[in-house]
Amino acid sequence: MCGSRCLGPMTFNVDLTGQYVTLSQGGRLASRDTSNFMNGLVFLSRTVKVDEKLCICIEDCTSSWDGALRVGFTNICPQRNNIPPASIPNLRDTQGYCVVPVPEDLCRRGVELQFWMNYAGMVIVQEKGGEKYYLKAKGLNLNNPLWVFIDLYGNTSAVRLLGSRRGSRTSCPVCPIDGGINWLTRQFERQMSEDENNHKTDTRMVWKTSSYWKPSLILVQYANQMTIPSSKECSDLTRAGLGIPVQESRGVDLNWTWRELNRFICSRYPLVNLDSIGFLFAKADKHGRLCRLHADTLKKIKKELGDSILYIIPETDIVLNEEDMDVSSLLREFQHMHLSASKHVSVLVSRNKLLQSAKDALSNCNFPWTKIPLVTFVGEQALDCGGPRREFFRILMMEVQRSLGIFEGQSGHLFFTYDQMALEEHKYELAGKLIAWSVAHGGPGLKALDPCLYQLMCTRECRLVDFDWQLIPDADIQDKLKKILSCKTMDDLHSLQREHGDWICDCGFPGIYKPEVSIQDVPKIYSYAVRHYIYLRTSNMIHQFTKGLNAYGQFWDMVRTHWVEFLPIFTHIHEPLSRSTFTALFQIHWSKAGTKKRAAEEETLHYWELVLKMIEDKKPKAPQNELHFEEILAFTTGADEVPPLGFSQKPSINFYQPEERGCRLPYANTCMMGLFLPRVVKDEVELYKMLLRAIRDSAEFGRT
């Protein structure tokens, strides 16, 4: 039976295999008949989570066929009688599937591989201890279930499923690539067994004696932690093996010695070497500040603590495994290192001159960016408890894109302008500072750079031969790139030399004039020209931009090191909110069950669900009357998507009693992230119109 740290058993699905696949060893070994090179598809027995690393071993190969292993993900529930003969092209060309051919040099007998989907929508394949291979997964919604398939294609004839790992949690069987976790688990079990032998008190008797105590524990990450972690931070810590112990405990005996208590605490966190690190005990005061406990016995700790949580403070910071850190963990680490949790700075903002207001705030070279900004919009009576700040940073990032004059191109594929005047005025640096300021304080990022440009900025190689020349904002450069791609014969190449040879030389390819240049060089010429235009040509502008990012806590250095994790912050790879994802964000605040108010609220919520269905189905069709889930979320919270660090609390749906005369529209409080709906409404069409008017006509922040 799987423990509470287990992701659940993982095997191949016996009902979802190709024609020539045989399963054995409890569904963990899949073999393909080598008389055929295809019909080797096999699906896993359960869906997987984002960042869940699947571990496999190539058990057997054959030299009879070309091609090799393929792996993939899909949002489409597999059907028993609909298994195609091969993943490529059958699944690759089908919407909702992502297929990754594993490099053939990795597909050797005995090689252990792991592959996974990260939060940036990238599929990553890696040999144990080897290089990572990336492929962008297009058309998948990471908020929906993910099924995994493996295609025993070509020379790959047998694969063993070793298990999976996500952070500190593993599936059954445990993946040997991370055998340390397995060893720690065994150590934990052995330790608990020893505890049982040392304390052979019958459990039923323990419950009856006053010496039994079952404290609630939370292990924090930092030695200088001053405040209690939020619920989101606590969840992140728990996933990393800290936070709340995931294994159930029988509790402690108040007669234990201090050494026995320490051994018990260490056993609760088997993935952290607390015995070597050392730790102290603390409790929270009414303001959420952590106060150290000075008691020297268990009984004194219990008396001093009362019913509060016992916080465990390490004597030195606990370093998490950065390979498993997602963007949220990286940003929380950055916040802890640089931001002040208790100090604030007032920022006065004019809605009509929002970008200028931000520029004025940052104009002071000693601007305290580490302090929490308290945003006040001129002429609006709103205390910033989070809502105005979220709204400010959301609008600011849009203004940075369209009003600074340093970006050009299509939405989601922006490039830097070549503007010497803007460079002298340090506009690129200003943009970098504004983006770092926003993201550091829980706001959105730019989410607009062209992905190829972003990879080049992060000093990563990018396959520019596949770059779409139509994304270039300069029509003249488009024509030149199109001319390069149209070269099919040597006559075409000679024509290219005559018309654009000097320009191609300026792009860093002087070989265009060499006698040995050939048609085979066309992809290289195209790649050099694209690289020059989108990256090298504006290198001074890009350098100033990254300098601005680094001005605040060396932010860009962190981004460049973890470039894949930060893809959603700098490029537009987010899927639009779905109805199910949007609904799951909210909690409902009901009146007491059985009352008339509750009955009216349930009817309103029914119409609310129908409104969401109308939005999903894009009804009504007229664009000016079309609502989007992102608009409602921004109206409610100030943010049009879930921030990288998540919301501090769940947004809520609340209800109000309509006025007898007149019509009070739905309204929101962005600080408490609450949407208020009327208890009495005629039907879903009326509620839709009320929401549309409230959102579109709301000129004042967070109110109608």
PDB file of C-alpha atoms in Angstrom, residues 331 334-335 339 362 367 369 373 389-398 400 431-447 549 552 555 569 643-645:
ATOM      1  CA  LEU A 331      10.568  33.717  -6.605  1.00  0.00           C
ATOM      2  CA  PHE A 334      14.289  35.679  -4.175  1.00  0.00           C
ATOM      3  CA  GLN A 335      11.739  37.456  -1.984  1.00  0.00           C
ATOM      4  CA  LEU A 339      12.414  41.905   0.225  1.00  0.00           C
ATOM      5  CA  LEU A 362      11.792  54.843  -9.593  1.00  0.00           C
ATOM      6  CA  PHE A 367      14.292  54.007  -4.489  1.00  0.00           C
ATOM      7  CA  TRP A 369      12.378  48.584  -4.278  1.00  0.00           C
ATOM      8  CA  PRO A 373       4.569  49.090  -2.385  1.00  0.00           C
ATOM      9  CA  ARG A 389      -1.074  46.702  -6.121  1.00  0.00           C
ATOM     10  CA  ARG A 390      -2.165  43.798  -8.345  1.00  0.00           C
ATOM     11  CA  GLU A 391      -4.126  46.184 -10.576  1.00  0.00           C
ATOM     12  CA  PHE A 392      -1.219  48.630 -10.779  1.00  0.00           C
ATOM     13  CA  PHE A 393       1.357  46.032 -11.818  1.00  0.00           C
ATOM     14  CA  ARG A 394      -1.038  44.444 -14.341  1.00  0.00           C
ATOM     15  CA  ILE A 395      -1.666  47.753 -16.120  1.00  0.00           C
ATOM     16  CA  LEU A 396       1.996  48.761 -15.759  1.00  0.00           C
ATOM     17  CA  MET A 397       3.185  45.694 -17.676  1.00  0.00           C
ATOM     18  CA  MET A 398       0.779  46.529 -20.515  1.00  0.00           C
ATOM     19  CA  VAL A 400       5.697  48.923 -20.661  1.00  0.00           C
ATOM     20  CA  ALA A 431      11.718  48.665 -18.573  1.00  0.00           C
ATOM     21  CA  GLY A 432      13.987  46.085 -16.950  1.00  0.00           C
ATOM     22  CA  LYS A 433      13.610  47.719 -13.550  1.00  0.00           C
ATOM     23  CA  LEU A 434       9.827  47.936 -13.837  1.00  0.00           C
ATOM     24  CA  ILE A 435       9.531  44.255 -14.796  1.00  0.00           C
ATOM     25  CA  ALA A 436      11.818  43.104 -11.973  1.00  0.00           C
ATOM     26  CA  TRP A 437       9.899  45.297  -9.516  1.00  0.00           C
ATOM     27  CA  SER A 438       6.561  43.819 -10.608  1.00  0.00           C
ATOM     28  CA  VAL A 439       7.587  40.154 -10.562  1.00  0.00           C
ATOM     29  CA  ALA A 440       9.489  40.483  -7.267  1.00  0.00           C
ATOM     30  CA  HIS A 441       6.326  41.772  -5.563  1.00  0.00           C
ATOM     31  CA  GLY A 442       4.009  39.110  -6.959  1.00  0.00           C
ATOM     32  CA  GLY A 443       2.929  40.953 -10.098  1.00  0.00           C
ATOM     33  CA  PRO A 444       3.008  39.702 -13.704  1.00  0.00           C
ATOM     34  CA  GLY A 445       6.000  39.746 -15.995  1.00  0.00           C
ATOM     35  CA  LEU A 446       6.308  41.027 -19.542  1.00  0.00           C
ATOM     36  CA  LYS A 447       4.786  37.879 -21.127  1.00  0.00           C
ATOM     37  CA  LEU A 549      16.596  43.702 -14.462  1.00  0.00           C
ATOM     38  CA  TYR A 552      17.094  44.748  -8.441  1.00  0.00           C
ATOM     39  CA  PHE A 555      17.142  39.297 -11.044  1.00  0.00           C
ATOM     40  CA  ILE A 569       7.127  35.313 -17.129  1.00  0.00           C
ATOM     41  CA  PRO A 643       0.081  35.317 -10.382  1.00  0.00           C
ATOM     42  CA  PRO A 644       3.345  33.326 -10.434  1.00  0.00           C
ATOM     43  CA  LEU A 645       3.218  33.204  -6.623  1.00  0.00           C
TER      44      LEU A 645
END
